[in-house]
XYZ file of C-alpha atoms in Angstrom:
652
model
C 10.677 19.581 -12.525
C 10.489 22.990 -10.870
C 12.736 23.376 -7.860
C 13.713 26.122 -5.422
C 16.628 25.357 -3.086
C 17.893 27.512 -0.238
C 20.985 26.370 1.669
C 22.472 27.673 4.907
C 25.288 26.155 6.989
C 26.091 26.750 10.644
C 29.330 25.399 12.133
C 29.731 24.477 15.776
C 33.266 23.915 16.980
C 32.824 23.818 20.728
C 32.020 20.713 22.719
C 28.459 20.190 23.849
C 28.102 21.349 27.411
C 24.390 22.022 27.430
C 21.693 20.837 25.081
C 21.695 22.063 21.504
C 18.149 23.055 20.511
C 16.762 23.606 17.031
C 13.366 24.702 15.814
C 12.038 23.595 12.449
C 8.770 24.859 10.967
C 6.709 23.574 8.062
C 6.485 25.763 4.950
C 2.985 26.949 5.954
C 4.140 27.591 9.543
C 1.510 25.366 11.142
C 3.717 22.453 12.184
C 6.661 22.949 14.518
C 9.361 20.440 15.435
C 11.501 21.200 18.473
C 14.688 19.162 18.214
C 17.041 18.699 21.135
C 20.522 17.168 21.082
C 22.060 16.374 24.430
C 23.023 12.850 25.382
C 20.754 11.671 22.603
C 18.270 12.963 20.045
C 14.667 13.920 20.732
C 11.954 15.868 18.922
C 8.531 17.213 19.833
C 6.004 17.806 17.051
C 3.069 20.199 17.474
C 0.482 21.725 15.169
C -0.673 25.260 15.950
C 0.037 24.628 19.622
C -1.654 21.224 19.706
C 0.377 18.234 20.820
C 0.980 15.700 18.055
C 3.782 13.332 19.049
C 7.121 13.288 20.877
C 10.100 11.161 19.849
C 12.931 10.282 22.226
C 16.066 8.149 22.308
C 16.469 8.265 18.520
C 19.602 6.262 17.743
C 21.236 3.294 16.070
C 23.466 0.996 18.114
C 26.383 -0.556 16.236
C 28.154 -1.843 19.311
C 26.629 -4.162 21.888
C 26.809 -1.643 24.710
C 26.453 1.903 23.411
C 27.800 4.794 25.478
C 25.162 7.494 25.763
C 26.292 10.915 24.655
C 29.520 9.847 22.958
C 28.124 10.225 19.435
C 26.198 13.501 19.815
C 28.772 16.277 19.675
C 27.437 18.500 16.900
C 29.818 19.383 14.099
C 27.402 21.396 11.959
C 23.754 21.903 11.128
C 22.514 22.517 7.600
C 19.126 23.938 6.725
C 17.452 23.979 3.352
C 14.052 24.591 1.813
C 12.704 22.649 -1.149
C 9.658 23.481 -3.261
C 9.290 21.276 -6.318
C 6.844 19.237 -8.338
C 7.266 15.499 -8.850
C 5.790 13.650 -11.829
C 5.142 9.983 -11.004
C 5.867 7.451 -13.744
C 2.698 5.625 -12.700
C -0.220 7.928 -11.898
C -1.570 5.970 -8.955
C -3.200 9.054 -7.362
C -2.277 12.084 -9.419
C -0.334 13.249 -12.469
C 1.722 15.739 -10.443
C 2.681 15.802 -6.762
C 3.878 18.795 -4.752
C 7.029 18.207 -2.718
C 7.531 21.108 -0.304
C 9.465 20.920 2.941
C 11.996 22.533 5.244
C 14.970 20.386 6.190
C 17.433 20.308 9.054
C 20.478 18.056 8.747
C 22.657 17.648 11.838
C 26.108 16.121 11.471
C 28.006 14.881 14.499
C 31.754 14.784 15.077
C 31.619 10.996 15.350
C 30.562 10.811 11.683
C 26.928 9.898 12.233
C 24.009 12.231 11.576
C 20.273 12.815 11.412
C 18.090 14.639 8.903
C 14.648 16.048 9.686
C 12.195 17.049 6.961
C 9.113 18.976 7.941
C 6.344 19.073 5.363
C 2.990 20.824 5.769
C 1.711 17.259 6.116
C 4.094 15.873 8.726
C 7.604 15.187 9.968
C 10.123 12.614 8.748
C 13.588 11.839 9.996
C 16.368 9.500 8.928
C 19.678 8.549 10.526
C 23.020 8.154 8.788
C 26.395 6.613 9.571
C 29.828 7.281 8.081
C 32.415 4.558 8.608
C 35.067 2.977 6.402
C 34.211 -0.452 7.737
C 30.953 -2.353 7.476
C 28.727 -2.251 10.537
C 26.470 -4.565 12.456
C 23.337 -2.840 13.711
C 22.295 -4.387 17.003
C 19.211 -2.270 17.441
C 17.543 0.939 16.414
C 16.063 2.916 19.278
C 12.926 5.037 19.207
C 10.432 5.937 21.933
C 7.154 7.484 20.780
C 5.255 9.397 23.446
C 1.574 10.216 23.081
C -1.138 11.536 25.376
C -2.980 9.252 27.799
C -6.334 9.843 26.103
C -5.107 9.098 22.560
C -6.427 6.022 20.783
C -4.769 3.925 18.111
C -5.906 1.945 15.075
C -3.437 -0.805 14.248
C -2.881 -4.385 13.161
C -1.385 -6.639 15.827
C 0.844 -9.628 15.217
C 2.035 -12.415 17.483
C 5.463 -12.485 15.834
C 7.563 -10.934 13.073
C 6.539 -13.861 10.834
C 3.404 -12.151 9.592
C 1.244 -12.026 6.479
C 0.230 -8.485 7.572
C -3.409 -9.519 7.248
C -4.889 -9.124 10.727
C -8.002 -7.000 11.409
C -7.592 -3.388 12.491
C -8.053 -2.909 16.215
C -8.996 0.332 17.972
C -7.704 0.820 21.521
C -6.611 3.485 23.956
C -2.833 3.735 23.718
C -2.267 2.457 27.259
C -4.420 -0.587 26.422
C -1.751 -1.940 24.098
C 0.047 -4.456 26.245
C 3.745 -4.419 27.031
C 5.742 -5.963 24.142
C 2.621 -6.421 21.998
C 3.738 -6.139 18.367
C 2.059 -3.678 16.010
C 3.046 -3.436 12.379
C 2.826 -0.279 10.348
C 1.041 1.838 9.242
C -0.457 2.782 12.610
C -2.980 5.600 13.036
C -3.233 7.679 16.214
C -6.524 9.478 16.846
C -5.814 12.209 19.345
C -8.376 13.678 21.710
C -7.397 17.158 20.507
C -8.748 16.239 17.058
C -5.492 15.516 15.215
C -4.599 12.346 13.378
C -1.000 11.102 13.449
C -0.107 8.299 11.060
C 3.191 6.491 11.697
C 5.007 4.555 8.967
C 8.306 4.496 7.069
C 9.743 5.081 3.581
C 12.848 4.327 1.527
C 13.356 0.927 3.131
C 16.379 -0.768 1.527
C 18.945 -3.284 2.855
C 17.455 -2.948 6.320
C 14.604 -4.512 8.323
C 11.172 -2.965 8.581
C 10.106 -0.838 11.522
C 7.556 -2.204 13.996
C 6.181 -0.738 17.217
C 5.817 -2.437 20.597
C 3.348 -1.548 23.283
C 4.587 -0.538 26.712
C 1.331 -0.583 28.677
C 1.648 3.221 28.871
C 1.031 6.138 26.521
C 4.182 5.184 24.680
C 5.479 2.932 21.918
C 8.997 1.646 21.482
C 10.420 0.968 18.050
C 11.677 -2.487 17.164
C 12.874 -4.396 14.100
C 12.913 -8.055 13.058
C 16.249 -9.705 13.914
C 18.605 -10.869 11.177
C 17.788 -14.443 10.074
C 20.173 -17.197 11.128
C 18.194 -20.294 10.140
C 15.033 -20.798 8.082
C 12.386 -23.491 8.418
C 11.624 -25.777 5.463
C 9.359 -28.341 7.155
C 5.596 -28.638 6.977
C 3.391 -26.878 4.419
C 5.227 -25.502 1.408
C 3.412 -22.193 1.964
C 5.308 -21.786 5.229
C 8.731 -22.663 3.921
C 11.422 -20.047 4.355
C 10.066 -18.624 7.583
C 12.364 -17.801 10.480
C 13.512 -20.681 12.671
C 16.431 -18.996 14.421
C 17.753 -15.425 14.533
C 20.983 -13.564 15.233
C 21.357 -11.072 18.095
C 21.409 -8.123 15.690
C 19.036 -6.655 13.111
C 21.238 -5.780 10.126
C 24.602 -5.992 8.404
C 25.225 -2.733 6.542
C 27.801 -0.680 4.722
C 29.439 1.669 7.193
C 28.573 4.749 5.180
C 24.875 4.874 4.404
C 21.557 6.515 5.124
C 18.735 4.624 6.842
C 14.974 4.564 6.170
C 12.753 7.564 6.807
C 10.519 7.400 9.889
C 7.278 9.220 9.090
C 4.893 11.035 11.463
C 2.128 12.454 9.298
C -0.248 14.941 10.928
C -3.758 15.695 9.691
C -6.691 17.751 10.929
C -9.202 15.477 9.234
C -9.685 12.532 6.891
C -9.257 14.690 3.784
C -5.758 15.762 4.808
C -4.947 12.170 5.691
C -5.857 10.849 2.231
C -4.151 13.766 0.455
C -0.784 12.878 2.014
C 1.947 11.575 -0.348
C 4.925 11.528 2.025
C 5.774 7.834 1.495
C 6.170 8.317 -2.246
C 7.911 11.680 -1.994
C 10.492 10.392 0.495
C 11.338 7.341 -1.617
C 14.305 6.957 -3.950
C 13.441 8.265 -7.450
C 12.994 6.030 -10.481
C 16.018 3.836 -11.239
C 14.775 2.592 -14.635
C 15.849 4.325 -17.841
C 12.853 3.087 -19.832
C 9.393 2.805 -18.298
C 7.383 2.878 -21.538
C 6.750 -0.872 -21.357
C 5.127 -0.714 -17.906
C 1.387 -1.099 -18.411
C -1.061 -0.700 -15.518
C -4.358 -2.442 -16.056
C -7.173 -4.713 -14.952
C -6.447 -8.387 -14.259
C -8.736 -11.393 -14.474
C -7.340 -14.349 -12.540
C -8.286 -17.961 -12.112
C -7.872 -18.835 -8.442
C -11.580 -19.266 -7.615
C -12.925 -18.435 -11.021
C -11.485 -21.434 -12.907
C -13.871 -23.754 -11.070
C -16.921 -21.508 -11.414
C -17.280 -21.298 -15.178
C -20.542 -22.432 -16.741
C -22.183 -22.385 -20.159
C -19.117 -23.766 -21.932
C -18.358 -27.065 -23.700
C -15.020 -27.818 -22.029
C -14.054 -29.009 -18.559
C -13.063 -25.925 -16.581
C -9.875 -25.952 -14.529
C -6.186 -25.243 -14.924
C -5.858 -26.053 -18.587
C -5.315 -24.444 -21.970
C -9.027 -24.241 -22.843
C -9.939 -22.401 -19.626
C -7.059 -19.961 -20.065
C -8.144 -19.138 -23.617
C -11.694 -18.559 -22.360
C -10.414 -16.003 -19.845
C -8.194 -14.390 -22.459
C -11.076 -14.064 -24.920
C -13.151 -12.225 -22.326
C -10.245 -9.981 -21.338
C -9.851 -9.036 -24.997
C -13.575 -8.429 -25.398
C -13.753 -6.122 -22.361
C -10.367 -4.426 -22.741
C -8.876 -5.947 -19.588
C -5.082 -5.988 -19.942
C -3.980 -9.077 -17.989
C -4.870 -12.695 -17.344
C -3.151 -14.230 -14.308
C -2.544 -17.904 -13.629
C -2.778 -18.094 -9.854
C -1.707 -20.886 -7.490
C -1.895 -24.301 -9.151
C -0.480 -23.759 -12.641
C 2.698 -25.617 -11.611
C 4.012 -27.674 -8.723
C 4.620 -25.078 -6.033
C 8.324 -25.907 -5.699
C 8.894 -26.142 -9.460
C 8.241 -23.119 -11.662
C 9.752 -24.714 -14.758
C 6.938 -27.117 -15.688
C 3.215 -26.570 -16.114
C 0.634 -29.060 -14.899
C -0.731 -31.616 -17.345
C -3.292 -30.164 -19.719
C -1.743 -26.695 -19.761
C 0.527 -25.604 -22.611
C 1.942 -22.269 -21.471
C 3.677 -21.482 -24.760
C 0.407 -22.022 -26.624
C -1.537 -19.875 -24.162
C 0.877 -16.942 -24.270
C 1.066 -17.067 -28.072
C -2.745 -17.020 -28.204
C -2.911 -14.150 -25.703
C -0.508 -12.131 -27.844
C -2.860 -12.389 -30.827
C -5.641 -11.033 -28.604
C -3.639 -8.150 -27.130
C -3.771 -9.644 -23.619
C -0.743 -10.058 -21.332
C -0.239 -13.161 -19.180
C 0.989 -13.138 -15.565
C 2.084 -15.982 -13.284
C 1.716 -16.541 -9.548
C 4.925 -17.764 -7.886
C 5.749 -18.829 -4.375
C 8.739 -16.752 -3.339
C 11.203 -19.441 -2.241
C 10.638 -21.411 -5.464
C 11.536 -18.266 -7.391
C 14.607 -17.797 -5.228
C 15.727 -21.403 -5.794
C 15.134 -21.345 -9.575
C 16.058 -17.703 -10.088
C 17.763 -17.561 -13.467
C 16.019 -20.580 -14.958
C 12.551 -19.344 -14.001
C 13.011 -15.761 -15.161
C 14.575 -16.928 -18.441
C 11.742 -19.382 -19.072
C 9.092 -16.797 -18.236
C 10.753 -14.424 -20.681
C 10.795 -17.149 -23.361
C 7.106 -17.835 -22.782
C 6.318 -14.119 -23.062
C 5.140 -13.662 -19.469
C 4.525 -9.983 -18.671
C 4.186 -10.041 -14.893
C 4.521 -12.039 -11.686
C 2.516 -12.204 -8.484
C 4.894 -13.305 -5.713
C 3.410 -14.757 -2.542
C 3.940 -16.014 1.031
C 7.031 -14.022 1.966
C 5.443 -13.060 5.305
C 8.609 -11.333 6.566
C 10.319 -7.931 6.501
C 13.718 -8.690 8.029
C 16.741 -7.334 6.165
C 17.213 -10.407 3.953
C 13.580 -10.355 2.823
C 13.601 -6.607 2.181
C 16.658 -7.166 -0.017
C 14.826 -9.969 -1.836
C 11.859 -7.711 -2.595
C 14.185 -5.266 -4.314
C 16.051 -8.016 -6.156
C 12.758 -9.290 -7.590
C 11.709 -5.796 -8.671
C 15.053 -5.223 -10.375
C 15.195 -8.606 -12.108
C 11.583 -8.347 -13.241
C 12.331 -4.924 -14.698
C 15.253 -6.374 -16.654
C 12.811 -8.908 -18.115
C 10.135 -6.216 -18.655
C 7.703 -7.740 -16.171
C 5.396 -5.998 -13.720
C 5.142 -7.169 -10.107
C 2.398 -7.705 -7.532
C 3.537 -8.733 -4.020
C 1.213 -10.833 -1.847
C 2.039 -12.020 1.654
C 3.875 -8.706 1.766
C 4.702 -5.915 4.185
C 3.323 -2.405 3.658
C 4.576 -0.249 0.741
C 7.633 1.832 1.619
C 8.337 3.488 -1.730
C 9.882 0.612 -3.714
C 7.339 1.366 -6.441
C 8.943 4.777 -7.016
C 12.421 3.331 -7.516
C 11.015 0.467 -9.598
C 7.747 1.628 -11.206
C 7.107 -1.913 -12.486
C 6.020 -2.687 -8.894
C 2.353 -1.876 -9.427
C 0.617 -3.118 -6.293
C 0.824 -5.322 -3.234
C -1.318 -6.903 -0.556
C -0.536 -6.244 3.132
C -4.210 -6.088 4.143
C -7.287 -8.206 4.630
C -8.721 -8.358 1.128
C -11.656 -9.983 -0.622
C -10.312 -13.550 -0.428
C -10.860 -13.520 3.344
C -14.590 -13.828 2.748
C -13.875 -17.414 1.757
C -13.411 -18.283 5.434
C -14.240 -15.184 7.545
C -16.457 -12.091 7.479
C -13.526 -9.707 8.006
C -13.518 -8.063 4.540
C -16.676 -6.125 5.285
C -18.082 -2.581 4.867
C -16.566 -1.382 8.161
C -13.157 -2.631 7.055
C -13.640 -0.967 3.658
C -14.093 2.365 5.454
C -10.792 1.927 7.302
C -8.579 1.090 4.336
C -8.604 4.519 2.597
C -7.359 6.209 5.775
C -4.737 3.724 7.013
C -3.398 1.132 4.568
C -3.907 3.310 1.465
C -1.718 5.991 3.031
C 1.342 3.867 2.234
C 0.495 3.013 -1.372
C -1.685 0.971 -3.749
C -3.409 -2.105 -2.351
C -4.576 -5.246 -4.087
C -8.000 -5.571 -2.489
C -9.709 -7.332 -5.491
C -12.998 -5.356 -5.768
C -16.148 -5.578 -7.892
C -17.475 -9.044 -7.199
C -20.875 -9.845 -8.695
C -21.719 -12.131 -5.763
C -23.108 -9.709 -3.203
C -24.587 -10.319 0.228
C -26.128 -8.407 3.088
C -24.610 -8.742 6.533
C -27.355 -11.147 7.644
C -27.233 -13.323 4.533
C -23.462 -13.654 4.305
C -21.831 -17.067 4.603
C -18.123 -17.841 4.074
C -17.799 -20.062 1.007
C -14.232 -21.225 0.500
C -14.258 -21.916 -3.229
C -16.801 -19.282 -4.322
C -16.759 -16.329 -1.897
C -19.282 -13.543 -1.821
C -18.691 -9.910 -0.969
C -20.390 -8.307 2.024
C -22.194 -5.211 0.825
C -24.398 -4.253 -2.080
C -23.615 -4.482 -5.783
C -23.116 -0.710 -5.949
C -20.792 -0.935 -2.932
C -18.695 -3.646 -4.596
C -18.234 -1.620 -7.786
C -17.560 1.606 -5.863
C -14.592 -0.129 -4.208
C -12.915 -0.115 -7.626
C -12.774 3.693 -7.371
C -12.221 4.053 -3.628
C -9.441 1.474 -3.155
C -7.144 2.418 -5.990
C -4.464 0.196 -7.474
C -2.701 0.541 -10.848
C -3.185 -3.206 -11.138
C -6.759 -4.023 -10.146
C -7.896 -7.640 -10.020
C -11.418 -8.902 -10.631
C -12.325 -11.973 -8.552
C -15.165 -13.645 -10.450
C -15.321 -15.919 -13.480
C -16.086 -14.509 -16.926
C -19.393 -16.389 -16.674
C -20.419 -14.198 -13.731
C -19.411 -10.979 -15.442
C -21.196 -12.028 -18.647
C -24.338 -12.683 -16.628
C -24.080 -9.152 -15.216
C -22.945 -7.498 -18.438
C -24.439 -4.080 -17.643
C -22.338 -3.803 -14.493
C -19.301 -5.249 -16.242
C -19.586 -2.669 -19.021
C -19.530 0.017 -16.327
C -16.461 -1.522 -14.652
C -14.631 -1.674 -17.973
C -14.825 2.131 -18.250
C -13.045 2.732 -14.912
C -9.321 3.559 -15.314
C -6.571 2.381 -12.976
C -4.432 5.530 -13.278
C -5.554 8.966 -12.171
C -4.680 12.593 -12.836
C -6.322 13.839 -9.654
C -7.799 12.378 -6.463
C -10.096 14.088 -3.953
C -11.738 12.726 -0.828
C -15.014 14.665 -0.976
C -16.375 13.384 2.327
C -15.388 10.728 4.788
C -15.418 9.586 8.386
C -13.111 6.781 9.273
C -14.940 3.489 9.822
C -18.260 5.056 8.753
C -18.419 6.280 5.149
C -16.235 7.420 2.263
C -16.904 9.514 -0.850
C -13.906 9.553 -3.202
C -13.576 11.340 -6.566
C -10.862 10.575 -9.096
C -10.209 12.230 -12.446
C -8.744 10.734 -15.604
C -8.455 13.313 -18.363
C -11.789 15.139 -18.422
C -13.733 12.214 -16.915
C -14.486 11.983 -13.207
C -15.370 8.832 -11.297
C -16.975 9.070 -7.864
C -17.391 6.192 -5.443
C -19.397 6.314 -2.217
C -19.673 3.550 0.395
C -21.123 3.235 3.883
C -20.602 0.811 6.733
C -23.525 -1.213 8.054
C -25.516 1.982 8.660
C -27.815 3.083 5.874
C -27.368 6.807 5.236
C -28.194 9.688 2.942
C -25.208 11.625 1.631
C -25.492 15.049 0.056
C -22.934 15.154 -2.735
C -21.928 18.642 -3.808
C -20.576 18.706 -7.342
C -18.632 21.944 -6.946
C -15.393 19.994 -7.438
C -16.210 20.048 -11.160
C -15.341 22.864 -13.521
C -18.398 24.963 -14.466
C -20.509 23.454 -17.228
C -22.921 20.681 -18.156
C -22.147 17.050 -17.420
C -23.549 13.621 -18.148
C -23.688 11.164 -15.267
C -23.925 7.394 -15.535
C -24.298 5.755 -12.123
C -24.839 2.399 -10.457
C -26.801 2.941 -7.247
C -28.466 0.789 -4.615
C -31.804 -0.572 -5.702
C -34.833 -0.008 -3.524
C -34.489 -3.541 -2.103
C -30.683 -3.575 -1.782
C -30.955 -3.672 2.015
C -32.438 -7.153 1.848
C -31.185 -8.334 -1.557
C -27.668 -6.993 -1.986
C -27.547 -7.610 -5.747
C -30.360 -5.121 -6.298
C -29.085 -2.065 -8.149
C -30.340 0.615 -10.477
C -28.502 2.221 -13.361
C -29.129 5.957 -13.690
C -28.255 8.242 -16.599
C -28.831 11.980 -16.309
C -27.448 15.430 -17.110
C -26.706 18.115 -14.538
C -24.751 21.330 -14.038
C -21.598 21.585 -11.970
C -22.368 22.849 -8.484
C -25.661 21.016 -8.091
C -26.159 18.872 -4.989
C -27.239 15.246 -5.341
C -28.806 13.060 -2.686
C -27.281 9.605 -2.480
C -29.360 7.025 -0.623
C -27.121 4.202 0.553
C -28.508 0.985 2.016
C -26.807 -0.843 4.879
C -23.460 -1.865 3.413
C -24.455 0.169 0.406
C -22.767 2.253 -2.221
C -22.973 4.507 -5.255
C -20.553 4.864 -8.143
C -20.677 7.219 -11.102
C -18.849 8.174 -14.256
C -19.168 11.900 -14.972
C -18.198 13.321 -18.357
C -18.531 16.858 -19.738
C -21.268 17.480 -22.275
C -19.881 19.019 -25.443
C -21.382 22.426 -26.042
């Protein structure tokens, strides 16, 4: 790691009579944060004179009735500059990240404090407290002021009990009703051309941050209350949800730092997708050994187990079906096979269903070089904690997919970390479903490879919400926070007009080339394939192409993109480049400049929309050609269409 650190301290010994004002600039000088301390903390963020966002009433209340101004007598302010490189243990976007910022830390006489970090890409702040005794946090205050003409893309929720899987809405800021809940990340599209993405990082032992509408050009921050009583009636999937809450949000150690609040600023979609603030602001790796952590492709059996054909055994949740999946994983080089919901009674993780011998399956998988994962419902894992993890270890399980948490109050946030830590002790990777957005846990525990927190492919079993418009929102909003388990590359493809929700055998909306391109565009170090081996065998040419796509990347570039409309993403692994292009329901021609490549000759292998893909979505054409770096290619995308290519240098 290369690091440059400059440190300056200013002491203030007089009482605050008038406001203390501080100016903080980004390393490139384009962003400016004007911080004011008076009877509270506020900050105004601008970019080259353009308004971005204003923050007011920044505070944490640890008594029921806080006295304004009593905690804001400045003791000292400390400035520093950091310029370093960070090497991620898991190369989800790039092999090396640049971490450059200017920091202002303000310490108050009362023992509390606030730290601002201004990157070229945005502003983050975090609060701190210093007390010998433990504290109860009654609320965290934050008012976010925008301009009347700004619009917002967000996911709404009726309560804090949320699967974080509602469609993105797009409204003028004042059109968000008073007390309407919005969970993060939230994207502001300003009339002056700037984007501002709001989220958080380094969330530990504390509830997640949400925003509430005010009916004005303003949001107020809010957090889920601390749980008092949980509900265990009705469907097992809903067990462990909040029935009653306390009148506070957290119980914390008196001396601690709180999560980072992030306000990323971008001129365009490229800057938005280049931003790595969530990862860079997270706690560094806590694991001594990460050599056992293996990203990879997963085949899983949720729908697929019932859609196998051309075999001489009864498909289902049984040993024979599992071995069939494992054989195909081994043949194609896919790392994992996952038993999804149904391999055990949902409340009992210690016994398989009849017809399934887990020890036999895992022993067989080991001979094939395939790792086995298990789906678990979270409260069953909590109730059978030691027994389940010990049994999984005995079986040789290499990963878990935990589901239906649907909360981000303090207790659930603590549980997420406990699972990551325990799984790491057992050398298991983790995929969270029914989960809140990524906040950097994957940096502290690199065995956390992916999570949900979005509408993904499964929704096409009962809605049409996982569609090409949605696909062109995800890279700019949800992907900002970290990897997402979308489940791309289905071989069942449909046009918008021909689509029908099919609960036990869903189809993807968009062309075949679009579906495969999602593998490149929506990155995840653990990427799941939704269909049965029978489907992928039937479409072996496409499957062979998919099998060449990595899940870790040395470099990522958004080549072109307009939110909600189209996306062209390039990712490099070693000397090989993969480029994915998708459009919404509008057919379009995209001119792809290949000047992102080093000079030289290259071979291209592509899957593109067939001439009839607009009416028959499965229609595709495979193209193989050579070209020189710098040439421009014309990509013709059908409605809901796509294009995906593997580009390798030609040896000279």
